[in-house]
PDB file of C-alpha atoms in Angstrom:
ATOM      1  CA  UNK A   1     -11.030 -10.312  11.219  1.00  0.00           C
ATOM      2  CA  UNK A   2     -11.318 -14.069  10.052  1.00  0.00           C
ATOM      3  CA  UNK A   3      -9.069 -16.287  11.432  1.00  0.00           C
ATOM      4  CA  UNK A   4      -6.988 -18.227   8.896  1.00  0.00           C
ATOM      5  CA  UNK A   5      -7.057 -22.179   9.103  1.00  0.00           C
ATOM      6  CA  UNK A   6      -5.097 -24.728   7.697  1.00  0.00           C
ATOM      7  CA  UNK A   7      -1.417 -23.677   9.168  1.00  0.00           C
ATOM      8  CA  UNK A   8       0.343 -26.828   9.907  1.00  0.00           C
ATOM      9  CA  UNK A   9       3.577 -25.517   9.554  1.00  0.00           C
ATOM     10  CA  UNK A  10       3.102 -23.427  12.467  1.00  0.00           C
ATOM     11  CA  UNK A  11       2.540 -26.521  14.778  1.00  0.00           C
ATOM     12  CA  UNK A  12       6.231 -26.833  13.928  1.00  0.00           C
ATOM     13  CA  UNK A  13       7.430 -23.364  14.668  1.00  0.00           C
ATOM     14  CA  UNK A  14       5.661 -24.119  18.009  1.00  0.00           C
ATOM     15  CA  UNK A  15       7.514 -27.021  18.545  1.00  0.00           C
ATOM     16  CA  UNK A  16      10.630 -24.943  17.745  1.00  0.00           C
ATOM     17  CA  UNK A  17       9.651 -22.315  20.077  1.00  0.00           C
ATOM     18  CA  UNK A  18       9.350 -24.360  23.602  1.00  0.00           C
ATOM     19  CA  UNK A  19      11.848 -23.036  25.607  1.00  0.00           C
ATOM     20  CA  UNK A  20      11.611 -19.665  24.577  1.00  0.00           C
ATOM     21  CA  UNK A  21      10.034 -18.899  27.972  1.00  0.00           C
ATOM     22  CA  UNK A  22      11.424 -16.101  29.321  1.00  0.00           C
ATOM     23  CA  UNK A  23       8.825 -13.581  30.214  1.00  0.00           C
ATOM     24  CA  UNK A  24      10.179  -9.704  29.626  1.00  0.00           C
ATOM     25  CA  UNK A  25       9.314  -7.513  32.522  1.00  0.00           C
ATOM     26  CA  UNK A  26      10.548  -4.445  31.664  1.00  0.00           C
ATOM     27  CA  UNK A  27      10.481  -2.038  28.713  1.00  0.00           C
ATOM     28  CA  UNK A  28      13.269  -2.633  26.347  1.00  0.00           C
ATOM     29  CA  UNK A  29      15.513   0.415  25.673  1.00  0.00           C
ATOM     30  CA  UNK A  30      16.479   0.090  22.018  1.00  0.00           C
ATOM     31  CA  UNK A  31      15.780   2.106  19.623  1.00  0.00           C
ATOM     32  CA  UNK A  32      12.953   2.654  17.218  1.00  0.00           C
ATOM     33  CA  UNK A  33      13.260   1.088  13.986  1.00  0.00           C
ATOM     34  CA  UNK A  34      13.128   3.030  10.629  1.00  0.00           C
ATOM     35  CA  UNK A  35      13.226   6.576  12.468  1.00  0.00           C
ATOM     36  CA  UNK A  36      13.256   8.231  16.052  1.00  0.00           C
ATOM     37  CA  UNK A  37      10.787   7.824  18.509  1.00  0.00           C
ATOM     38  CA  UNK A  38       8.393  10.336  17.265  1.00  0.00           C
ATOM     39  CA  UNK A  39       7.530   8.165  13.890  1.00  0.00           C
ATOM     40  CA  UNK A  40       9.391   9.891  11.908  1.00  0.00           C
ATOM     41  CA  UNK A  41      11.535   8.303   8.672  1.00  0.00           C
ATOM     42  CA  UNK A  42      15.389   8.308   8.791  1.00  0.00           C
ATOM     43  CA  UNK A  43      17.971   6.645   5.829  1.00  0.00           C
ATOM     44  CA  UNK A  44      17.575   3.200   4.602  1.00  0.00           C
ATOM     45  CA  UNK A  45      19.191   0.911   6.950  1.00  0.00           C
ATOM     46  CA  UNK A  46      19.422   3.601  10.040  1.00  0.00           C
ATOM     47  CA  UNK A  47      19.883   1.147  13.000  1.00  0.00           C
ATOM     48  CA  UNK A  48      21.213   1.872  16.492  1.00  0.00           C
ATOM     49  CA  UNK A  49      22.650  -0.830  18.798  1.00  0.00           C
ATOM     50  CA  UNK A  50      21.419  -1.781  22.232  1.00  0.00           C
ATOM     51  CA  UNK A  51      24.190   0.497  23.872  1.00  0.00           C
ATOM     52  CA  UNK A  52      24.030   3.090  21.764  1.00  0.00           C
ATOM     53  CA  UNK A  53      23.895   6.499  24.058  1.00  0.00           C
ATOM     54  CA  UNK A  54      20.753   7.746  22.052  1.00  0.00           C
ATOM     55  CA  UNK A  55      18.837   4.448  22.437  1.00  0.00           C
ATOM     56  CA  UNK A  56      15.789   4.568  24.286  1.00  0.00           C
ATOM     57  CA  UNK A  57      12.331   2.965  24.501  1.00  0.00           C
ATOM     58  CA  UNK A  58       9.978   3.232  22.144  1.00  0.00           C
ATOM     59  CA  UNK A  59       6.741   5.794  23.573  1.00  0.00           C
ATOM     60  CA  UNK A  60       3.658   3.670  24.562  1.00  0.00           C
ATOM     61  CA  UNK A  61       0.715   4.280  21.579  1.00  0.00           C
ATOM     62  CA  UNK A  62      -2.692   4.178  20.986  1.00  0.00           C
ATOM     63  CA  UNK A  63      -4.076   0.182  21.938  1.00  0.00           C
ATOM     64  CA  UNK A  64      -6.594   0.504  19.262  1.00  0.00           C
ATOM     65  CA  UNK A  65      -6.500  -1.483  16.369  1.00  0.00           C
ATOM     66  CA  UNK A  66      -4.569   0.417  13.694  1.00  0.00           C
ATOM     67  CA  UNK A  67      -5.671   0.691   9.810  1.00  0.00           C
ATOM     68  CA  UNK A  68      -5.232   3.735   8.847  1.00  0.00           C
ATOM     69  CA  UNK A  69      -2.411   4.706   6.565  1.00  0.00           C
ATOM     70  CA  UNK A  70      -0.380   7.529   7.505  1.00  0.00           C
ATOM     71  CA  UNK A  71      -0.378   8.600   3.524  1.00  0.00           C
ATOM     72  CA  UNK A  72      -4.228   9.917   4.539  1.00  0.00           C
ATOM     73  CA  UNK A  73      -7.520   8.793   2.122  1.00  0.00           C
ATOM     74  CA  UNK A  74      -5.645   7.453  -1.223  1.00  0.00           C
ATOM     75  CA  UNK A  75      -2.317   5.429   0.923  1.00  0.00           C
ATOM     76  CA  UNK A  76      -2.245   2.080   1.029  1.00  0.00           C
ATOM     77  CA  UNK A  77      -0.069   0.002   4.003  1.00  0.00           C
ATOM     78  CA  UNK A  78       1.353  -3.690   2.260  1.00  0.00           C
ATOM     79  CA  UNK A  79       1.466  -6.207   5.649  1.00  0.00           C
ATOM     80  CA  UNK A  80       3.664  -8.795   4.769  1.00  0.00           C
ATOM     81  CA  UNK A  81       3.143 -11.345   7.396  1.00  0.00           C
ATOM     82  CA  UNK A  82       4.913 -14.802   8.865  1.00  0.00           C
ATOM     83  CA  UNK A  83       8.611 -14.418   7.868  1.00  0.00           C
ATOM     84  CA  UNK A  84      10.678 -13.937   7.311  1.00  0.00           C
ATOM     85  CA  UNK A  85      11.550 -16.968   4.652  1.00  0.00           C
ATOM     86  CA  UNK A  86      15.012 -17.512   2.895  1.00  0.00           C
ATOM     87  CA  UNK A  87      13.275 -18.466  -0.294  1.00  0.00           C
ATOM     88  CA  UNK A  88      10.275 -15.831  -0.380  1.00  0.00           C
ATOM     89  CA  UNK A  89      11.803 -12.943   1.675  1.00  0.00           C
ATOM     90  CA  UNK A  90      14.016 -12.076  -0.652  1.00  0.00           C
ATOM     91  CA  UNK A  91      12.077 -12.238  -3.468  1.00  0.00           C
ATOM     92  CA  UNK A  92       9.501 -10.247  -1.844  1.00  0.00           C
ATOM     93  CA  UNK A  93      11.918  -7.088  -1.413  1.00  0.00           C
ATOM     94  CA  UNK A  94      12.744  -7.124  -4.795  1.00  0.00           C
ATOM     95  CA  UNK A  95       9.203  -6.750  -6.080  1.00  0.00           C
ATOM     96  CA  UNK A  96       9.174  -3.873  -3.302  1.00  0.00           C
ATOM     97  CA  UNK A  97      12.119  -2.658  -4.679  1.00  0.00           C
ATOM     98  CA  UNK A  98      11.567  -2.246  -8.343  1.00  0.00           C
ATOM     99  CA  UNK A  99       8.521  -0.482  -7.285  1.00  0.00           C
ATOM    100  CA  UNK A 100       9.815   2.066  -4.838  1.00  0.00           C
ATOM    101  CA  UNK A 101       7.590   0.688  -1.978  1.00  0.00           C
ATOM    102  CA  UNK A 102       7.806   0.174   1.809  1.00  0.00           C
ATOM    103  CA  UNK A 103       6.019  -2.277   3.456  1.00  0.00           C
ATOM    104  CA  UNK A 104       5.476  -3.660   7.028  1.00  0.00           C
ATOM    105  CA  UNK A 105       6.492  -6.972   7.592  1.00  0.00           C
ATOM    106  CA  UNK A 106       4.902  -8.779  10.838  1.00  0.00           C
ATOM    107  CA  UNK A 107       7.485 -11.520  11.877  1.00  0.00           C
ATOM    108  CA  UNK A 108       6.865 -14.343  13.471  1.00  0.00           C
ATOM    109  CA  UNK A 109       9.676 -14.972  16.460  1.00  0.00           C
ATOM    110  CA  UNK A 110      11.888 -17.772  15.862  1.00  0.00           C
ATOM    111  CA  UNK A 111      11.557 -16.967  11.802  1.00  0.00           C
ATOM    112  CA  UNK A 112      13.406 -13.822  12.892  1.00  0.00           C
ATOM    113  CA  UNK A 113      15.745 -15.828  15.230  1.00  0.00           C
ATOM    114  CA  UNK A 114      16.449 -18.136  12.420  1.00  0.00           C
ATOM    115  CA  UNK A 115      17.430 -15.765   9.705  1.00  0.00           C
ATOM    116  CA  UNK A 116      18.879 -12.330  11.229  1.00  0.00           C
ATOM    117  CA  UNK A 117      20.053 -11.516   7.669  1.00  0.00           C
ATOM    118  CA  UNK A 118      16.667 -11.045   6.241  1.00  0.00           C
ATOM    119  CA  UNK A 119      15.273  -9.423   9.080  1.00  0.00           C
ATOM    120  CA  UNK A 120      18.409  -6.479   8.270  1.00  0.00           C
ATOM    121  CA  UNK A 121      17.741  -6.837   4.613  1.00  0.00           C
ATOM    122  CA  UNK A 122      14.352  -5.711   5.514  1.00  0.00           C
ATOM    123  CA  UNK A 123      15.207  -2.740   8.286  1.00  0.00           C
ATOM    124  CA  UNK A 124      18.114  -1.633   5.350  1.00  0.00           C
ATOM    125  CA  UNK A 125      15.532  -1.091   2.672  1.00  0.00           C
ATOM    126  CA  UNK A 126      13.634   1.172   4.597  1.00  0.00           C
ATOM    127  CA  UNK A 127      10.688  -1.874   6.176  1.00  0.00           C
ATOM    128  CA  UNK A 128       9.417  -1.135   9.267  1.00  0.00           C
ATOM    129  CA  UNK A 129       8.843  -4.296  11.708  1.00  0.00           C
ATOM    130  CA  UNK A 130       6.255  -5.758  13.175  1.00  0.00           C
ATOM    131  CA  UNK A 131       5.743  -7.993  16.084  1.00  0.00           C
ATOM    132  CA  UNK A 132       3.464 -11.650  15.221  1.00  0.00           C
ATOM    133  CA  UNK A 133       4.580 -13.258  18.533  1.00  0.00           C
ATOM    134  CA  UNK A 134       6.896 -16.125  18.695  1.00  0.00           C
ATOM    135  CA  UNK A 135       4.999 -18.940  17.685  1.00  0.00           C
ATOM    136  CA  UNK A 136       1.776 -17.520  15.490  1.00  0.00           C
ATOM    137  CA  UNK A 137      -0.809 -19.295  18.227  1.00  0.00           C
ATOM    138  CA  UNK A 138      -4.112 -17.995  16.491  1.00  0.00           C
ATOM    139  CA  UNK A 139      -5.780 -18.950  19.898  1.00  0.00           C
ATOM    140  CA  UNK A 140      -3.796 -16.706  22.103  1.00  0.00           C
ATOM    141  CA  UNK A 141      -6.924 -14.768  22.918  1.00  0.00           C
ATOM    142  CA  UNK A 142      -7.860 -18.058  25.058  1.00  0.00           C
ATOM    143  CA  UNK A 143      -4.750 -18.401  26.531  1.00  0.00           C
ATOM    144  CA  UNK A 144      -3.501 -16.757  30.090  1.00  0.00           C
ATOM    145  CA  UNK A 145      -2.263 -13.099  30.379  1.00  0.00           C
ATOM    146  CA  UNK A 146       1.190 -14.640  31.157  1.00  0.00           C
ATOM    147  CA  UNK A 147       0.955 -16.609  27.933  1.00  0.00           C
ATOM    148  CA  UNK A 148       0.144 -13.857  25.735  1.00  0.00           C
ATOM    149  CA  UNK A 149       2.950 -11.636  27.182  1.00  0.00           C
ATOM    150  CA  UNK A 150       5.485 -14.617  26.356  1.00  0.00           C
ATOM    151  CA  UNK A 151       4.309 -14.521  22.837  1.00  0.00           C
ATOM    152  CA  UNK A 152       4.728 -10.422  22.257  1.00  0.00           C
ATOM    153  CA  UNK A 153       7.362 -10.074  24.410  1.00  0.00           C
ATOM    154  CA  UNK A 154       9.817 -12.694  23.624  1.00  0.00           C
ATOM    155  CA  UNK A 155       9.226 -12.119  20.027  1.00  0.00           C
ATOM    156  CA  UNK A 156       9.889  -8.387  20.360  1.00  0.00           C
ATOM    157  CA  UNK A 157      12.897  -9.188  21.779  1.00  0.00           C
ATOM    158  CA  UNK A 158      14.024 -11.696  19.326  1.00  0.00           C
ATOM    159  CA  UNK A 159      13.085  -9.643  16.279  1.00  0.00           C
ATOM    160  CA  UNK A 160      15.162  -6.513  17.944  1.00  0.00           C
ATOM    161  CA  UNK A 161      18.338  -9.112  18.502  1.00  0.00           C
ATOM    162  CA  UNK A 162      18.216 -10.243  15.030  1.00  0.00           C
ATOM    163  CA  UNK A 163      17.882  -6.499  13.033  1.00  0.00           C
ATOM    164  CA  UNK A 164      20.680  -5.576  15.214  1.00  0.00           C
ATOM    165  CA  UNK A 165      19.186  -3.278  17.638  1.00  0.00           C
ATOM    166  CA  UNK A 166      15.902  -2.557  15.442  1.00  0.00           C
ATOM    167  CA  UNK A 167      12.946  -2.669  17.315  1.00  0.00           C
ATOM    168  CA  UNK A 168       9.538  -3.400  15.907  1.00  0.00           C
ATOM    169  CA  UNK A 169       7.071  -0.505  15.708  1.00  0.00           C
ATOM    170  CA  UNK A 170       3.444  -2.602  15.919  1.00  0.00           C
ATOM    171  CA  UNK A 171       1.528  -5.810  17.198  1.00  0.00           C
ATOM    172  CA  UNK A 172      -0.125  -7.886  14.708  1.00  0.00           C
ATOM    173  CA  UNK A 173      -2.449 -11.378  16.730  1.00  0.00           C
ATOM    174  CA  UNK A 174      -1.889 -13.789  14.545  1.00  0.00           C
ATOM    175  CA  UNK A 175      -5.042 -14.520  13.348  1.00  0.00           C
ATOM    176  CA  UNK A 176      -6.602 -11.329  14.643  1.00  0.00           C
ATOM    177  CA  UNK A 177      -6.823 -12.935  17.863  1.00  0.00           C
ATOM    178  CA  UNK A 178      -6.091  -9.636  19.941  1.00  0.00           C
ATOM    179  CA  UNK A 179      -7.450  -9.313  23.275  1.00  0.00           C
ATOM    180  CA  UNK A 180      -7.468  -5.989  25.458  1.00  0.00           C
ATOM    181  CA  UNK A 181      -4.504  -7.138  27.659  1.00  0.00           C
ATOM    182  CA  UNK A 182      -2.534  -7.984  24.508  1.00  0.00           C
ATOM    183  CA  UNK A 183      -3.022  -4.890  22.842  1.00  0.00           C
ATOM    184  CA  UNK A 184      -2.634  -2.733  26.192  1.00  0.00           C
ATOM    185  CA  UNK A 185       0.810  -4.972  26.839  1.00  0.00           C
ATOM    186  CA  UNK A 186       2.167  -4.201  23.003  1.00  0.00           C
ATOM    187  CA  UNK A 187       0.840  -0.458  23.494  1.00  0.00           C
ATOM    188  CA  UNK A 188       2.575   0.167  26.240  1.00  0.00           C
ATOM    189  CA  UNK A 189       6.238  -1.077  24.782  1.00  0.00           C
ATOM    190  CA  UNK A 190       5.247   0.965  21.557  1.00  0.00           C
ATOM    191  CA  UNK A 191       3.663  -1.502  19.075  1.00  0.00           C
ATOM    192  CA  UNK A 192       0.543   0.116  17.501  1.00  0.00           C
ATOM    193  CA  UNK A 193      -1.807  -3.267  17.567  1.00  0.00           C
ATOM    194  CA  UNK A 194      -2.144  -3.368  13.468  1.00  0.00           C
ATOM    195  CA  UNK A 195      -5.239  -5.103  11.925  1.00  0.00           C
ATOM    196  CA  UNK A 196      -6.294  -5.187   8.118  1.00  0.00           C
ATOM    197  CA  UNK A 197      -8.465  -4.154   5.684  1.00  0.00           C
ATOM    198  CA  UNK A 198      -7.795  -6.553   2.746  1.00  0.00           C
ATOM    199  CA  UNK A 199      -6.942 -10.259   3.020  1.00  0.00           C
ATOM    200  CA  UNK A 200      -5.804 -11.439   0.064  1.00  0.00           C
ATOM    201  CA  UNK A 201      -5.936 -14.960   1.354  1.00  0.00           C
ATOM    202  CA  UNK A 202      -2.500 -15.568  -0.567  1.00  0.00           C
ATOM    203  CA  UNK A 203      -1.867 -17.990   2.000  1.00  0.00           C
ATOM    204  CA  UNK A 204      -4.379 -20.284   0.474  1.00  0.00           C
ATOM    205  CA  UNK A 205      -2.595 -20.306  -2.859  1.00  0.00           C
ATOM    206  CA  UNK A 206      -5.656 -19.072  -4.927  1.00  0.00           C
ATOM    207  CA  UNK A 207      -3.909 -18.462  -7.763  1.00  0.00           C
ATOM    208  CA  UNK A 208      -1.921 -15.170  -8.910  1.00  0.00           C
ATOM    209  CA  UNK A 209      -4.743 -14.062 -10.497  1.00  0.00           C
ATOM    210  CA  UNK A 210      -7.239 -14.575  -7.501  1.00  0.00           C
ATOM    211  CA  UNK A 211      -5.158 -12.619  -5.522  1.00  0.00           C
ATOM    212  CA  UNK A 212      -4.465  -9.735  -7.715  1.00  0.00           C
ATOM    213  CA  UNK A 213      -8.316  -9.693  -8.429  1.00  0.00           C
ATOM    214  CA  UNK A 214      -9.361  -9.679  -4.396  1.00  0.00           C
ATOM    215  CA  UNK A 215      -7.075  -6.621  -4.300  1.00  0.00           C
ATOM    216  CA  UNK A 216      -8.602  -4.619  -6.956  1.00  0.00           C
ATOM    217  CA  UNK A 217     -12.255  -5.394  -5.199  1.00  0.00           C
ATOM    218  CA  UNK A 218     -11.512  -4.769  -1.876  1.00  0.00           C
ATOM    219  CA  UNK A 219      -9.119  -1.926  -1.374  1.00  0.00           C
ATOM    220  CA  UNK A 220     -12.122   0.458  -1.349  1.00  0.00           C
ATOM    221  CA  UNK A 221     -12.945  -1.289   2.242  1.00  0.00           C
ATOM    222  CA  UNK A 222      -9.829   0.333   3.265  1.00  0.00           C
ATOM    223  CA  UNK A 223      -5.863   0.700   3.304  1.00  0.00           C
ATOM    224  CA  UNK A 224      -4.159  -1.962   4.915  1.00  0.00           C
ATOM    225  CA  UNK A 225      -3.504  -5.116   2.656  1.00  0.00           C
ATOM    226  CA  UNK A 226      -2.561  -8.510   3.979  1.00  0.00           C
ATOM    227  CA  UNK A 227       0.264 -10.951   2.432  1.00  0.00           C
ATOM    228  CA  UNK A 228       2.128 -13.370   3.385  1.00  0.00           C
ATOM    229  CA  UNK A 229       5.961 -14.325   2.781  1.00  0.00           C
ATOM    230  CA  UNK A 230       6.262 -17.918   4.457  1.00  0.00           C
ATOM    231  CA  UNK A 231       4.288 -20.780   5.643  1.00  0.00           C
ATOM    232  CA  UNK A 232       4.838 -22.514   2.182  1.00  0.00           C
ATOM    233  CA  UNK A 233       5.144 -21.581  -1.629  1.00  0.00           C
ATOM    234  CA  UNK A 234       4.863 -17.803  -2.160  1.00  0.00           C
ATOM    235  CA  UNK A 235       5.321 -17.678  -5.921  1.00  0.00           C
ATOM    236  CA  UNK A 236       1.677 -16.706  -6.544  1.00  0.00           C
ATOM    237  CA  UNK A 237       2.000 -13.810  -3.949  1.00  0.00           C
ATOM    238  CA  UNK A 238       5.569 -12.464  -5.439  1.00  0.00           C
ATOM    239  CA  UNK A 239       3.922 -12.923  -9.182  1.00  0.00           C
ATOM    240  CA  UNK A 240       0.436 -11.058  -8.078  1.00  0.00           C
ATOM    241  CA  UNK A 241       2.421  -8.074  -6.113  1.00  0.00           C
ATOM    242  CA  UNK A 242       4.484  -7.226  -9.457  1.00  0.00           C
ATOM    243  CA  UNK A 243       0.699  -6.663 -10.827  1.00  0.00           C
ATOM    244  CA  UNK A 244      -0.868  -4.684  -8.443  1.00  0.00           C
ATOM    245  CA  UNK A 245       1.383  -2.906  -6.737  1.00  0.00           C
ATOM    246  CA  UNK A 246       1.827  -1.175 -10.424  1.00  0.00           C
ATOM    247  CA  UNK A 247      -2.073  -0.747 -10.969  1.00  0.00           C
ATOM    248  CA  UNK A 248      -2.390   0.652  -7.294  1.00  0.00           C
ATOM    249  CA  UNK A 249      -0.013   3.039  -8.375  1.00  0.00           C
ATOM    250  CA  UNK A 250      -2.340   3.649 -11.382  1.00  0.00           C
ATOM    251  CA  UNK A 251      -5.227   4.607  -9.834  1.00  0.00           C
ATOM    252  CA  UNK A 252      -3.836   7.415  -7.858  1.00  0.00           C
ATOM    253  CA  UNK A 253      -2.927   5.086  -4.480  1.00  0.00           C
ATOM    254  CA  UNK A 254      -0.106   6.386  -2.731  1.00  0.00           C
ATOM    255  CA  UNK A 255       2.185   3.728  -0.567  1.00  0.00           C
ATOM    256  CA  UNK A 256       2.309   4.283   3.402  1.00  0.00           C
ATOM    257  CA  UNK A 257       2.953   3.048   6.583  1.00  0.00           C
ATOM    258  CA  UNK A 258      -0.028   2.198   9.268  1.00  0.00           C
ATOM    259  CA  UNK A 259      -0.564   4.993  11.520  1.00  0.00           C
ATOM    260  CA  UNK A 260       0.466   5.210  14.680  1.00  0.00           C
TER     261      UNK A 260
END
């Protein structure tokens, strides 16, 4: 998986991030988001708090690299990665919505921190989370074990604060920049590590079109497709999703979550 370049912003969200430096040692006990622990799909917007009697870790998964869909040869998975942003977020799950999709959105730690509204929006329109550290270091894979869990951890714990109790279900390295202790580490508290498949490179602003076209070539190399809802202007990624989530649609594609 090519590493993307060019992220300045997220020298800032660094910045914003020292301090967050708590290192999680245990297993959180909150519950899984967007159904019980075996996978399975409850009601929009089912949520449990942190005390609730029936919350309980999430059961440690497979630490391969997921991209599978769970909708079998003809699903697709839409990865919407680096939010969650007050300006594209919402947006976003209104395209989703007019379409009758669900999606898995990978959020970055202090994004989630920032804006706990939008990470419920998501959980209460049936999303499932996902876990893109707190920072988005695409170099974690050189960093130290202790570093890496700081990242998964901490944001794990901040995207579970901010849904409300909703914990996320995978791992996504920023980057692709997995290594086996990070994926063993997010495994073991429950997050499927979650590659992709198609990568629209939205986040270089290509142009609606560009987007929409790398879609239509490339989903034959498999299900999961990468976008992005922050890090900048997300107009062309909004404007190409209300065309292809339609023409997937068209040609038979059925919308799914990754497996796990």
């Amino acid at each position: 998986m090519a590493r993307h370049g060019g992220r300045g912003w997220h020298g800032r969200v660094l910045a914003a991030a020292i301090g967050v430096t708590a290192l999680a040692a245990v297993t959180s006990v909150w519950t899984a988001q967007a159904g019980p622990v075996d996978g399975s799909q409850a009601g929009a917007g089912a949520s449990a708090s942190p005390s609730a009697p029936a919350a309980r870790a999430l059961a440690a998964v497979s630490v391969e690299i997921a991209h599978a869909s769970d909708k079998g040869a003809r699903g697709v998975n839409i990865t919407i990665d680096d939010g969650p942003d007050p300006v594209s977020t919402p947006q976003v799950l209104q395209v989703l919505r007019e379409n009758g999709v669900k999606a898995t959105f990978c959020m970055v730690g202090t994004q989630a921190e920032a804006y706990p509204d939008l990470v419920k929006a998501v959980v209460a329109d049936g999303h499932r989370l996902c876990d893109h550290t707190v920072s988005h270091d695409t170099t974690m894979d050189t960093k130290s074990e202790s570093y890496q869990s700081q990242q998964i951890l901490d944001a794990e714990r901040m995207i579970t604060e901010a849904s409300g109790g909703v914990r996320p279900m995978y791992y996504r390295a920023p980057g692709g920049a997995f290594t086996p202790y990070s994926r063993t580490l997010a495994a073991s508290h429950g997050m499927r590590p979650l590659g992709w498949n198609v990568d629209t490179k939205d986040f270089e602003r290509p142009g609606a079109d560009a987007i929409v076209a790398t879609v239509k070539n490339e989903v034959s190399n498999g299900p999961t497709i990468l976008f992005h809802d922050a890090g900048g202007d997300r107009s062309q990624t909004v404007t190409a999703l209300r065309e292809v989530l339609p023409w997937l649609k068209e040609q038979g594609y059925s919308f799914g979550f990754p497996v796990r």
